[in-house]
Coordinates of C-alpha atoms and ligand atoms in Angstrom, one line a residue:
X1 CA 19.6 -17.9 -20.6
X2 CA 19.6 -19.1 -24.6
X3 CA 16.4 -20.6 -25.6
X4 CA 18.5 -24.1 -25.9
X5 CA 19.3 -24.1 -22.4
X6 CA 15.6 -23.3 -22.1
X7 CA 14.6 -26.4 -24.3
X8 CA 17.0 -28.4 -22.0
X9 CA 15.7 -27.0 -18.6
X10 CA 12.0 -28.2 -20.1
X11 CA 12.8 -31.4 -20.9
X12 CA 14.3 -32.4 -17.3
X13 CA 10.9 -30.9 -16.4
X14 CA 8.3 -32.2 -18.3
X15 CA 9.1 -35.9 -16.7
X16 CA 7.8 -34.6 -14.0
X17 CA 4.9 -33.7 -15.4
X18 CA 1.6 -36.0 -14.6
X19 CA 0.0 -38.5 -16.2
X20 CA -2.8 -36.3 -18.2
X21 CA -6.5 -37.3 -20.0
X22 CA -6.8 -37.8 -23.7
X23 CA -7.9 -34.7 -25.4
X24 CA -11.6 -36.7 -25.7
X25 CA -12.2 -36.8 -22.0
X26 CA -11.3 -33.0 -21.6
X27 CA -14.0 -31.3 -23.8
X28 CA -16.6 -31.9 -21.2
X29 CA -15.4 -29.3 -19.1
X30 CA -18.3 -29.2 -16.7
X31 CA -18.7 -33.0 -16.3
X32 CA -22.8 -33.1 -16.8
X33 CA -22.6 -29.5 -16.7
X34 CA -21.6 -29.1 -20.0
X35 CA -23.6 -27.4 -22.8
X36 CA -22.9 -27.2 -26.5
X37 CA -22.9 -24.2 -27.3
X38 CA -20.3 -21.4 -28.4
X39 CA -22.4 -18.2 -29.0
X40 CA -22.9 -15.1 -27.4
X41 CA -25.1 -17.0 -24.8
X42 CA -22.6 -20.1 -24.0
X43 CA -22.3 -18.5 -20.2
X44 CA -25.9 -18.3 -20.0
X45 CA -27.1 -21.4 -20.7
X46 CA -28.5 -23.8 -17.9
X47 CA -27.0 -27.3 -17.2
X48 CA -28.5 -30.2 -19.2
X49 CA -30.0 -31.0 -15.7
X50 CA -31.7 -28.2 -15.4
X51 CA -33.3 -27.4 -18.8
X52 CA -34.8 -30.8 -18.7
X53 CA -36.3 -30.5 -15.7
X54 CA -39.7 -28.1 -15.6
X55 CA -39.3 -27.4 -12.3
X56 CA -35.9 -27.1 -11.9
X57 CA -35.8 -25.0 -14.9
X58 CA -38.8 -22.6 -13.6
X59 CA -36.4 -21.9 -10.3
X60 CA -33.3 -21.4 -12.9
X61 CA -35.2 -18.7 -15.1
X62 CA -37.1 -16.7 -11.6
X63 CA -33.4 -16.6 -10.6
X64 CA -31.9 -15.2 -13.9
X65 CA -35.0 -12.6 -13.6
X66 CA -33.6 -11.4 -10.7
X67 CA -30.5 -11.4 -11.6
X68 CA -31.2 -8.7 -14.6
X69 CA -33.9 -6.8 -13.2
X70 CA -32.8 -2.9 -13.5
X71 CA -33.3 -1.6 -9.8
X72 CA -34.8 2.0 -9.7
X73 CA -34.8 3.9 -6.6
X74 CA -38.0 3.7 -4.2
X75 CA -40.8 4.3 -4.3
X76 CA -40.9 2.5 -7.6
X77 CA -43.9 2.3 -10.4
X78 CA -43.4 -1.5 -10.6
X79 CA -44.1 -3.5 -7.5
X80 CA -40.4 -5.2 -6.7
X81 CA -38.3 -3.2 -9.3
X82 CA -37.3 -0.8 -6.0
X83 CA -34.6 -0.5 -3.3
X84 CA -31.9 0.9 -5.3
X85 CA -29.0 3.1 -4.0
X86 CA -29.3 5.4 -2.2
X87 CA -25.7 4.9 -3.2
X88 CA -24.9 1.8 -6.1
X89 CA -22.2 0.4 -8.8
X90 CA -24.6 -1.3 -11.1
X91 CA -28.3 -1.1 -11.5
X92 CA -27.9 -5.0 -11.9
X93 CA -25.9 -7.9 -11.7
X94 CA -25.8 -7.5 -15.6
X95 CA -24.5 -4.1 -15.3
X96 CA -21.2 -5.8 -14.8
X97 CA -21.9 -9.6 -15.5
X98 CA -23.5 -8.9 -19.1
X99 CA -24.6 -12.7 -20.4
X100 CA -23.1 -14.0 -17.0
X101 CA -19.5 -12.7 -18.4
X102 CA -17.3 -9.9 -18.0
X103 CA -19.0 -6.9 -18.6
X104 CA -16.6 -5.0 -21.2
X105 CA -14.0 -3.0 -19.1
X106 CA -14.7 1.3 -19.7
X107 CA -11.8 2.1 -17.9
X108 CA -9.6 2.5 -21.0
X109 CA -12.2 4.5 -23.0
X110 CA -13.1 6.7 -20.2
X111 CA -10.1 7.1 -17.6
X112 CA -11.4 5.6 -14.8
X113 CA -15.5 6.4 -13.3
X114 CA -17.2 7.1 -17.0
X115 CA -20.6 8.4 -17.5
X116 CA -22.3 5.4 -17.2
X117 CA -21.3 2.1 -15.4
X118 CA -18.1 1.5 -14.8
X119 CA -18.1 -2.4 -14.9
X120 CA -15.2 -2.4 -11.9
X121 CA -15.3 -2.5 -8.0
X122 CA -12.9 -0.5 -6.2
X123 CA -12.2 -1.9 -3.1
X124 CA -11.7 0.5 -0.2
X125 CA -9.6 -0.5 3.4
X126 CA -8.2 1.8 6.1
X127 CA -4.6 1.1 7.6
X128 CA -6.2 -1.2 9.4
X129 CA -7.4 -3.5 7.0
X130 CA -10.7 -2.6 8.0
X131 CA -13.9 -1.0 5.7
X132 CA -14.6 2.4 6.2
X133 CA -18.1 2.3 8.0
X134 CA -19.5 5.2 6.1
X135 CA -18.3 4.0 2.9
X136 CA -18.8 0.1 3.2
X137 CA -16.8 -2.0 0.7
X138 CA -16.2 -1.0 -2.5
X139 CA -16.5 3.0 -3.8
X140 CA -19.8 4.2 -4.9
X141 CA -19.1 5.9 -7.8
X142 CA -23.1 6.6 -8.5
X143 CA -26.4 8.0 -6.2
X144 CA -30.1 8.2 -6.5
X145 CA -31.6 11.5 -6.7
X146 CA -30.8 13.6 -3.9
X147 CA -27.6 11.8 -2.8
X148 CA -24.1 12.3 -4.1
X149 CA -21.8 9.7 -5.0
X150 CA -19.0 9.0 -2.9
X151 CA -16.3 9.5 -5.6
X152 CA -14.7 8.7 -8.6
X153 CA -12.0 6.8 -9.7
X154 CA -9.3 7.9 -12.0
X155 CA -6.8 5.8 -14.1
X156 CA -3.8 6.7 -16.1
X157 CA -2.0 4.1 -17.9
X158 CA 2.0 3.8 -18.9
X159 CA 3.1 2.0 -21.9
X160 CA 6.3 -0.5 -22.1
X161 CA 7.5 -2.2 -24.9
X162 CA 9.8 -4.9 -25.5
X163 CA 11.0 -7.7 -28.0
X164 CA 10.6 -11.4 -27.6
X165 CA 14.1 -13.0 -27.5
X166 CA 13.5 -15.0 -30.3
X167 CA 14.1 -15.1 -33.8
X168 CA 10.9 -13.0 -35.2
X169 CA 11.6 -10.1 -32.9
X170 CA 7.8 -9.6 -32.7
X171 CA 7.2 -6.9 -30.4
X172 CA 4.7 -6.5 -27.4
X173 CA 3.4 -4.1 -25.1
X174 CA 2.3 -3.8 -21.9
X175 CA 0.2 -1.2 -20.0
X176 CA 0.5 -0.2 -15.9
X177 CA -2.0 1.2 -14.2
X178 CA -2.0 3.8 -11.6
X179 CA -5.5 4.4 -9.4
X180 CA -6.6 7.3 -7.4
X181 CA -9.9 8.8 -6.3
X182 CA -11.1 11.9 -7.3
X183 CA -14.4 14.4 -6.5
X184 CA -14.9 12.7 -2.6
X185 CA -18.3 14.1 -1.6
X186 CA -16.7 15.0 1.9
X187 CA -13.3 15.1 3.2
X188 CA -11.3 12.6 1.9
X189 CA -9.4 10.1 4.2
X190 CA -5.5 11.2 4.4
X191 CA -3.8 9.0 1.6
X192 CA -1.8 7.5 3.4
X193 CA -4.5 5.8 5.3
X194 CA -6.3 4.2 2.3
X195 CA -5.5 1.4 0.6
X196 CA -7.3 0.4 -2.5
X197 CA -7.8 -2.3 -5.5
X198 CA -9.5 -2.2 -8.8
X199 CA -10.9 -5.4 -10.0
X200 CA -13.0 -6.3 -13.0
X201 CA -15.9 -8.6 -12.7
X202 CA -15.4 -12.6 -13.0
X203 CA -16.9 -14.9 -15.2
X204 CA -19.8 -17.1 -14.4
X205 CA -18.4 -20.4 -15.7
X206 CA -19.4 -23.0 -13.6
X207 CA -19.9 -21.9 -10.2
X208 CA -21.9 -24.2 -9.1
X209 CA -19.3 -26.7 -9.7
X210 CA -16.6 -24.6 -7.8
X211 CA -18.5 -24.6 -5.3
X212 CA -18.8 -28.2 -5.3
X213 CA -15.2 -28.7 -5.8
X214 CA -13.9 -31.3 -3.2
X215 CA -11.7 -29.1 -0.6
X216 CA -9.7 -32.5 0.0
X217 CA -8.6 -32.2 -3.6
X218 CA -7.9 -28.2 -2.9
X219 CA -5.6 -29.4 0.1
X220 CA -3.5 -31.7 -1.4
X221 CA -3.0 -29.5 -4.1
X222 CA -1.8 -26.7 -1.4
X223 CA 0.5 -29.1 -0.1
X224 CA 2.2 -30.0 -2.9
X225 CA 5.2 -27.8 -4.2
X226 CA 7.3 -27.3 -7.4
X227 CA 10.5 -26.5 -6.5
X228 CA 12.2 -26.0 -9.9
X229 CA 9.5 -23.7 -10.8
X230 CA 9.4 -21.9 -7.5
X231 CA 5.6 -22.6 -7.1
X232 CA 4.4 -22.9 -3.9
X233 CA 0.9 -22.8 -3.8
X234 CA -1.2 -22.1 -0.5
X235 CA -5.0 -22.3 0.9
X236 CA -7.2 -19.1 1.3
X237 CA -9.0 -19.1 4.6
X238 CA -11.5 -16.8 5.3
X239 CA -13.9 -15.9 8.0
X240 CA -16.9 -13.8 6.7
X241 CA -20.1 -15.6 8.8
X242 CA -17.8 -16.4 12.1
X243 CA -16.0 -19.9 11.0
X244 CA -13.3 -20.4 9.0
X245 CA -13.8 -21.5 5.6
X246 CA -11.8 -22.2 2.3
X247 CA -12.0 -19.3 0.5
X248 CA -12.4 -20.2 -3.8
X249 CA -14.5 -17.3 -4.9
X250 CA -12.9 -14.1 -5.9
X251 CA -9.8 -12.5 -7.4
X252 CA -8.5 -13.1 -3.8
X253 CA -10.9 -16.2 -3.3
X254 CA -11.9 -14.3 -0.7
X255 CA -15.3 -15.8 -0.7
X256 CA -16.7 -18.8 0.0
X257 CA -20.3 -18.4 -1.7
X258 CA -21.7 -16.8 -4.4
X259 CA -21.4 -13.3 -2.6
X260 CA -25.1 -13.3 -3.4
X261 CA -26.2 -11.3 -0.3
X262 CA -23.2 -9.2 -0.1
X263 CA -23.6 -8.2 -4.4
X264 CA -27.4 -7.1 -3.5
X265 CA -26.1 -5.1 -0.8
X266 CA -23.0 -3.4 -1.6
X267 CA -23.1 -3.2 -5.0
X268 CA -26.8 -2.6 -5.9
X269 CA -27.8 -1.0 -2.5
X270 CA -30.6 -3.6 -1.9
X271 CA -30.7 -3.9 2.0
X272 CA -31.3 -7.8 2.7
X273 CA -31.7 -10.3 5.8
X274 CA -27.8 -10.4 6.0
X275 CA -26.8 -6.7 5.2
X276 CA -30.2 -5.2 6.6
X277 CA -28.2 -1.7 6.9
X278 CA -27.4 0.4 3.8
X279 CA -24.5 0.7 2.6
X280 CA -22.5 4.1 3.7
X281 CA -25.3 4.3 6.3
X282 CA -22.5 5.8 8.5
X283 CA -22.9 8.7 5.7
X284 CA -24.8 12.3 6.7
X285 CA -26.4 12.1 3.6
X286 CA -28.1 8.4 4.2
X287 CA -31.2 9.1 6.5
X288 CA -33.6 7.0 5.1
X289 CA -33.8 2.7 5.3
X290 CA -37.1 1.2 4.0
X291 CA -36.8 -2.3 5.2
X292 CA -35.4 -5.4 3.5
X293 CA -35.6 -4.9 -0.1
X294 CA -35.5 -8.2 -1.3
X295 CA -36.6 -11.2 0.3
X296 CA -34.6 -14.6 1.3
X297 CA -36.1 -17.0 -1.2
X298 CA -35.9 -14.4 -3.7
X299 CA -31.5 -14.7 -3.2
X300 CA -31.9 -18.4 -2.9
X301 CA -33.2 -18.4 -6.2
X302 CA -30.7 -16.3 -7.5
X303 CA -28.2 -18.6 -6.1
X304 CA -30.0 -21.3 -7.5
X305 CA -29.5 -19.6 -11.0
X306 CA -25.7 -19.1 -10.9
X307 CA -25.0 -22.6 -9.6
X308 CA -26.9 -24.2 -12.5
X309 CA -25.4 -22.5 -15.2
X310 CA -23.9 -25.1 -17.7
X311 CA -19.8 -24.8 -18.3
X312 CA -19.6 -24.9 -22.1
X313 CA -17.8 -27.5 -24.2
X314 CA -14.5 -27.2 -25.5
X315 CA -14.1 -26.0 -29.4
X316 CA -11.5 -27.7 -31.6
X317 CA -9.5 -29.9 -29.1
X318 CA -8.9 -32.4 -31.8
X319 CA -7.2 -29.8 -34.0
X320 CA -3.4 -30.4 -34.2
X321 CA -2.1 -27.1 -33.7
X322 CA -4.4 -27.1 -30.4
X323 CA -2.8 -30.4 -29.4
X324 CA 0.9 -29.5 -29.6
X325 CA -0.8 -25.9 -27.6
X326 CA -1.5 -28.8 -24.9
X327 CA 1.6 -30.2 -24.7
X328 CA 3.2 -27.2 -24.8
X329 CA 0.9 -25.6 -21.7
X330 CA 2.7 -28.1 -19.6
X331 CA 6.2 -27.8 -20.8
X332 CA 6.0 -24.1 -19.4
X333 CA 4.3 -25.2 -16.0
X334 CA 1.2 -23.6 -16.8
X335 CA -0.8 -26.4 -15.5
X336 CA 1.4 -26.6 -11.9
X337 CA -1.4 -23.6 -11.2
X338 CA -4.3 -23.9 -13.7
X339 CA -4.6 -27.6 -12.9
X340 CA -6.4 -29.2 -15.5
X341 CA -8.6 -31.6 -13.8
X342 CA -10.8 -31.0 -10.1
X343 CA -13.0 -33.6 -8.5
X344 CA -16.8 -31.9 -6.7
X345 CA -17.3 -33.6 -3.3
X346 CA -19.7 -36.9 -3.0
X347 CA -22.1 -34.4 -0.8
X348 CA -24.0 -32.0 -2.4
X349 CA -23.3 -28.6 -1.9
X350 CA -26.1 -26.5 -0.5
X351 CA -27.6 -23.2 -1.4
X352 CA -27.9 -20.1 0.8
X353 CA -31.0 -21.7 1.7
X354 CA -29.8 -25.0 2.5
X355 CA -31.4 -26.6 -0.7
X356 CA -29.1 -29.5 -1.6
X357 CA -28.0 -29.3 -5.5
X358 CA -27.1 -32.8 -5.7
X359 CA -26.7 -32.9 -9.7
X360 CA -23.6 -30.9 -8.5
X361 CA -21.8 -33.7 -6.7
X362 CA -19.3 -36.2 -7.8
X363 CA -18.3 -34.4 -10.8
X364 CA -15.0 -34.7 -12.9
X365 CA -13.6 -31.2 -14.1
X366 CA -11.4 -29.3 -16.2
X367 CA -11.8 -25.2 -14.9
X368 CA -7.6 -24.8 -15.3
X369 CA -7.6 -23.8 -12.1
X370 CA -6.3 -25.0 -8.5
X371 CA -8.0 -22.3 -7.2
X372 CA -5.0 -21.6 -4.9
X373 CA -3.5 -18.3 -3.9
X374 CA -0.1 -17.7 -5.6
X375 CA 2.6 -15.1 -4.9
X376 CA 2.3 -13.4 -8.7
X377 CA 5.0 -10.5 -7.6
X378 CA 4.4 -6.6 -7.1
X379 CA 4.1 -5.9 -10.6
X380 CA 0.8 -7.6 -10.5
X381 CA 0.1 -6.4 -6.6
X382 CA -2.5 -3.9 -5.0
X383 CA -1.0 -4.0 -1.7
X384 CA -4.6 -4.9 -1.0
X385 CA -4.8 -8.1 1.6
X386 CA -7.9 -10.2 1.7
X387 CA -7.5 -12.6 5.1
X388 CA -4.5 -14.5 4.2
X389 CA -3.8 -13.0 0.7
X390 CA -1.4 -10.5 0.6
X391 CA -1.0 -7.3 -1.9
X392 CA 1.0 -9.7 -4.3
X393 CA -1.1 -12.8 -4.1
X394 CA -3.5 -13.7 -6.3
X395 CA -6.1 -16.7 -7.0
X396 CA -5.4 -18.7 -10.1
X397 CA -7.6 -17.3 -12.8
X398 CA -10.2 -20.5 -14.1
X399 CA -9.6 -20.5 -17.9
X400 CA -12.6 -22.5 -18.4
X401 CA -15.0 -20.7 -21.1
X402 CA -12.4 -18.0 -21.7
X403 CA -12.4 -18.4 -25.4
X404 CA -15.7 -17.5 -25.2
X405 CA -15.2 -13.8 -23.9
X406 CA -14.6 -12.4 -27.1
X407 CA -17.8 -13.8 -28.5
X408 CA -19.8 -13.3 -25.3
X409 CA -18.6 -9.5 -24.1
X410 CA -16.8 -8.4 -27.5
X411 CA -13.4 -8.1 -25.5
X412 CA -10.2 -9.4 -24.5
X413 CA -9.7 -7.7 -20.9
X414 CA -7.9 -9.7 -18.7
X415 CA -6.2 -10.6 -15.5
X416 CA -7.7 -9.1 -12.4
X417 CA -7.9 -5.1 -13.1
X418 CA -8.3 -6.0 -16.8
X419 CA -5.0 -4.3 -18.0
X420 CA -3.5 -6.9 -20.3
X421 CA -5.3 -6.3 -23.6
X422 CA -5.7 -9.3 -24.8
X423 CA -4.1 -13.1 -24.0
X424 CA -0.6 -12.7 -25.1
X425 CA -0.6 -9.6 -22.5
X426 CA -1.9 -11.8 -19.6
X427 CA 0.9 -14.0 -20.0
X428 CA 3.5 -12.0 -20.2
X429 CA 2.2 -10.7 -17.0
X430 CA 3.3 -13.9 -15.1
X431 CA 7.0 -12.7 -15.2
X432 CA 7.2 -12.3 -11.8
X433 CA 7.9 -14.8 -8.6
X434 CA 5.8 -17.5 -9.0
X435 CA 4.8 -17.0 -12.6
X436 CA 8.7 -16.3 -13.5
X437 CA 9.8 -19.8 -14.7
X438 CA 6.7 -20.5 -16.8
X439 CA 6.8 -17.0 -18.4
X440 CA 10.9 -17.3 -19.2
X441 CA 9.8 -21.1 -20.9
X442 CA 6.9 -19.0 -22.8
X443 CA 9.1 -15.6 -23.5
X444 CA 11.3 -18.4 -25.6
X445 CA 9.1 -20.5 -27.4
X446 CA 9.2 -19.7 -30.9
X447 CA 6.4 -18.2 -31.8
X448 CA 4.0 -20.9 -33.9
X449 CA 4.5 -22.5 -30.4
X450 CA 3.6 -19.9 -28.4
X451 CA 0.7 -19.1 -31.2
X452 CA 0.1 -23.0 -30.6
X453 CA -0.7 -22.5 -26.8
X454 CA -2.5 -19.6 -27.2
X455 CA -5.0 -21.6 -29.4
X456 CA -5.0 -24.5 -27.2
X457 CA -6.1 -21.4 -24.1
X458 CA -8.5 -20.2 -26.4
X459 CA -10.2 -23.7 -27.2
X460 CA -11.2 -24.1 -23.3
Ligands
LIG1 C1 -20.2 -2.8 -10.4 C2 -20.0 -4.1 -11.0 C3 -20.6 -5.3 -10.4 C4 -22.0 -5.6 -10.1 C5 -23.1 -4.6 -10.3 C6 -22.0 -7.0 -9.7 N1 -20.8 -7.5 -9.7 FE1 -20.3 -9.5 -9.3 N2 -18.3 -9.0 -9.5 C7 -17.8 -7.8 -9.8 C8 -16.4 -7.8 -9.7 C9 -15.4 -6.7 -10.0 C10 -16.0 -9.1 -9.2 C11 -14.7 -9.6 -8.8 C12 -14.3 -9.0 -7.5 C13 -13.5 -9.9 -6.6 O1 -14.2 -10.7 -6.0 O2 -12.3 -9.9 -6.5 C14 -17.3 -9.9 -9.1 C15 -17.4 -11.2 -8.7 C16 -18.6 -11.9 -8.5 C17 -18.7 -13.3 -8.2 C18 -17.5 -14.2 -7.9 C19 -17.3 -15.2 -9.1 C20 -16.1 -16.0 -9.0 O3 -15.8 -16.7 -10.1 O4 -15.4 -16.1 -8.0 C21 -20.0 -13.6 -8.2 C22 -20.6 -14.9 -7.9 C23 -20.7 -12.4 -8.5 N3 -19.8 -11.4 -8.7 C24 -22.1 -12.3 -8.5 C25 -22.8 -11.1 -8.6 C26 -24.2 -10.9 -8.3 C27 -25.2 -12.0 -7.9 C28 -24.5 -9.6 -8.6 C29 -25.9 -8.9 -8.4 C30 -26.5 -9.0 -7.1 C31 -23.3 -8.9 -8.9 N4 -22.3 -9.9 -8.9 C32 -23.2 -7.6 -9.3 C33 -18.5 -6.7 -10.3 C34 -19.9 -6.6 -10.1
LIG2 C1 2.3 -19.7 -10.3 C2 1.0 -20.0 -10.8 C3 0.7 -19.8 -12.3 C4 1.3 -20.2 -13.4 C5 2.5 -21.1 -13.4 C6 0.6 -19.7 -14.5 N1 -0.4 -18.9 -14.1 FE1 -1.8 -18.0 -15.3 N2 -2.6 -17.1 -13.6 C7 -2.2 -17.3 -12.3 C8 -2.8 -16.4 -11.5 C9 -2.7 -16.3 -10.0 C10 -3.6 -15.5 -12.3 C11 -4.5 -14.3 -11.9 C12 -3.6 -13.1 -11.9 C13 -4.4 -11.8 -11.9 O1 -5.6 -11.8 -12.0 O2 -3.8 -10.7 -11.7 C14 -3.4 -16.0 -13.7 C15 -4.1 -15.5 -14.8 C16 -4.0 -16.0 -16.0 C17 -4.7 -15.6 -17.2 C18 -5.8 -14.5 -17.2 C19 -7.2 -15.1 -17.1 C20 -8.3 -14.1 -17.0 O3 -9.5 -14.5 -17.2 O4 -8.1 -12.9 -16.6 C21 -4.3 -16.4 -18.2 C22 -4.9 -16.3 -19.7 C23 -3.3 -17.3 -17.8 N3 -3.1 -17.0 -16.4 C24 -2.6 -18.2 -18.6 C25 -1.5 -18.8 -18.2 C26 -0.6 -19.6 -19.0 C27 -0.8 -19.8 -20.5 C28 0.4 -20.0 -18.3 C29 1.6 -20.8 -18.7 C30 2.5 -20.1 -19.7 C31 0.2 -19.6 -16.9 N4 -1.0 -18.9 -16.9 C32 1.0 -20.0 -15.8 C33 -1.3 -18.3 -11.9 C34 -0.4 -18.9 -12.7

């Protein structure tokens, strides 16, 4: 289709479009929640509410203690610096979340496992859809003294390139993947019978507030569709502690909580109250368990930490060129799935503890997200389903704070297994299924628009 018909196509579109906030209202992303800051540390930074509040603040920093404390492996020199491995990912949550972001992606540099941390997960299913017991969730791709790591992952990349259909030509490149597992430390299971994904970690914008976020809201989002565009956006429901739940965390939102438990266990090796087993304990080479290597309050506060981080404010939303990027975000639909503006519930959410976090509740929004599942085609897929995910589906990516990631992790990794380079890249991944009609609107904007939108993305 010429990029007229395009313009004409939009412009029966837009009308439909809703009735959106003036660009004032929107730089307070996180309601309350928002901080002023745009440095290296804007992820880290605790809510307003919590900074002014001793003993709120006193919780907030024990929590973000935790949260960076390098784990070595038992018996350890410092009293509550043990419990790691036998078998791990990170020695941290930093190890991947570095400043509460996106720890910067080595699987370029290195090929897949590197020397040091890798930064990824690789999750790990049978045919079934079920975790290997002697493996647990996600490959360990390092081990403690005395143990051997399960494996390593390899990546080799191929390169496409093509020409926007506009008048500049410009040209742009995109990379696919391909993942397999290498150096097993036993058999390994016959491929055919293993199904994997590679994701990168998520950013800590704003939990708390998505976990706040009123699942009303979420359900009449679900149920509403956009024909033209061929969106048809549906619910995650999961079932990790024996009910079903809407699922909003995650690439998948597979989760429901801050996986707080579940990231000491299987990604630290840090037995708990709710994974008391080690991970891979199925393993001939585990023998040893030591107890619960970190306590209850001790994960609370952790919790606690994440879900009073501050969202920060938006940077240059009064800019021109970032206001015609607006308008522009929803001529190409982009905001049918990264829906501007959320609502938190008038109850409190509650921590792992039960601790109400009240300052959470009745919140206005803007994370870009509808925190939906979307069909985002097999380009994109793992073949990887998460309860009702399938391989192609995938959670709408929060933009909130993503203009940051440059300054925060010194990168511009994105999209689930970090393979589009930088923005432009993530975009022009959406050419598929649901993504298709808003990518075709982008793929023929000329390009100070599309540069337009791109600044408006990068002042959230
Ligand atoms: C080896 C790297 C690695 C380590 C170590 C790690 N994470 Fe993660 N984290 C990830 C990846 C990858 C994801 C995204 C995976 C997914 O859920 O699809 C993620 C997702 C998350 C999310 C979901 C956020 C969202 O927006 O939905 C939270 C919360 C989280 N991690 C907390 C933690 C905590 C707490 C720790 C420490 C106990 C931790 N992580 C340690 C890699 C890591
Ligand atoms: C059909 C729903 C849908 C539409 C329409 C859509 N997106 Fe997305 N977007 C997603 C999903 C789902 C992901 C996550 C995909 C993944 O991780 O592989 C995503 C990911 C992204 C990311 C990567 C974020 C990150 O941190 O990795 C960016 C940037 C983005 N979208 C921007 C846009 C822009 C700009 C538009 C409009 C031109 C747009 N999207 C239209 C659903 C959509």
């Amino acid at each position: 289709m010429s990029g007229r018909r395009w313009w004409l196509l939009v412009s029966a579109l837009v009308s439909a479009c809703t009735g959106e906030r003036g660009d004032d209202e929107l730089v307070q992303q996180g309601g309350t929640f928002t901080v002023n800051d745009a440095t290296a540390y804007s992820y880290m930074s605790p809510a307003p509410a919590i900074e002014d509040n001793p003993a709120l603040l006193e919780r907030h920093l024990n929590g973000d203690r935790l949260y960076g404390l390098e784990r070595v492996a038992s018996p350890a020199r410092v009293p509550g610096t043990g419990g790691l491995g036998p078998l791990y990912v990170g020695r941290s949550c930093v190890s991947c979340h570095q400043r509460d972001g996106r720890t910067k992606p080595t699987l370029f540099t290195s090929g897949g496992s590197g020397f040091d941390f890798s930064t990824f997960l690789v999750f790990m299913k049978n045919i079934n859809g079920e975790f290997f017991p002697d493996y647990g969730r996600v490959l360990h791709d390092h081990a403690i003294f005395g143990a051997q790591p399960e494996g390593r992952l390899k990546v080799e990349y191929t390169e496409a390139c093509d020409e926007f259909p506009t008048e500049e030509h410009e040209r742009y490149c995109l990379i696919t993947p391909r993942y397999w597992i290498t150096d097993w430390y036993t058999t390994p299971p016959p491929e055919n019978e293993l199904a994997i994904s590679v994701r990168v970690p998520l950013r800590h914008v704003g939990l708390g507030l998505m976990m706040a976020v009123d699942q009303g809201e979420l359900r009449a989002l679900a149920a509403t569709q956009y024909p033209e565009f061929g969106i048809t956006p549906r619910l995650q429901w999961i079932q990790e502690r024996g009910v079903w739940e809407i699922g909003v965390g995650g690439h998948k939102a597979q989760h429901s909580d801050l996986t707080v438990e579940l990231g000491f266990s299987s990604n630290l090796g840090i037995t708990n109250h709710r994974f008391p087993d080690n991970v891979a304990r199925g393993q001939p080479q585990i023998t040893v368990d030591e107890g619960l290597e970190i306590s209850d309050a001790e994960m609370a506060d952790v919790d606690f930490y994440l879900q009073s981080l501050g969202v920060p404010a938006r940077r240059n939303a009064g800019d021109p060129v970032v206001r015609r990027g607006r308008e522009l975000f929803q001529q190409a639909g982009c905001h049918l799935c990264h829906a501007p503006t959320l609502h938190t519930s008038r109850t409190p959410p509650r921590l792992i503890d039960g601790t109400p976090m009240p300052m959470l509740a009745d919140q206005t929004i803007h994370m870009y997200s509808d925190l939906l599942l979307h069909d985002m085609g097999p380009a994109l897929g793992d073949q990887f389903t998460q309860f009702q995910a399938s391989g192609d589906e995938w959670r709408t990516a929060p933009l909130w704070g993503i203009g940051l990631q440059q300054v925060v992790n010194g990168h511009t990794y994105f999209l689930h297994d970090g393979r589009a380079r930088n923005l432009l890249e993530a975009i022009m991944w959406h050419r598929e299924e649901e993504g298709a009609v808003s990518y075709e609107i982008f793929r023929h904007l000329p390009k100070a628009d599309r540069d337009a939108l791109m600044a408006f993305v990068n002042s959230l």
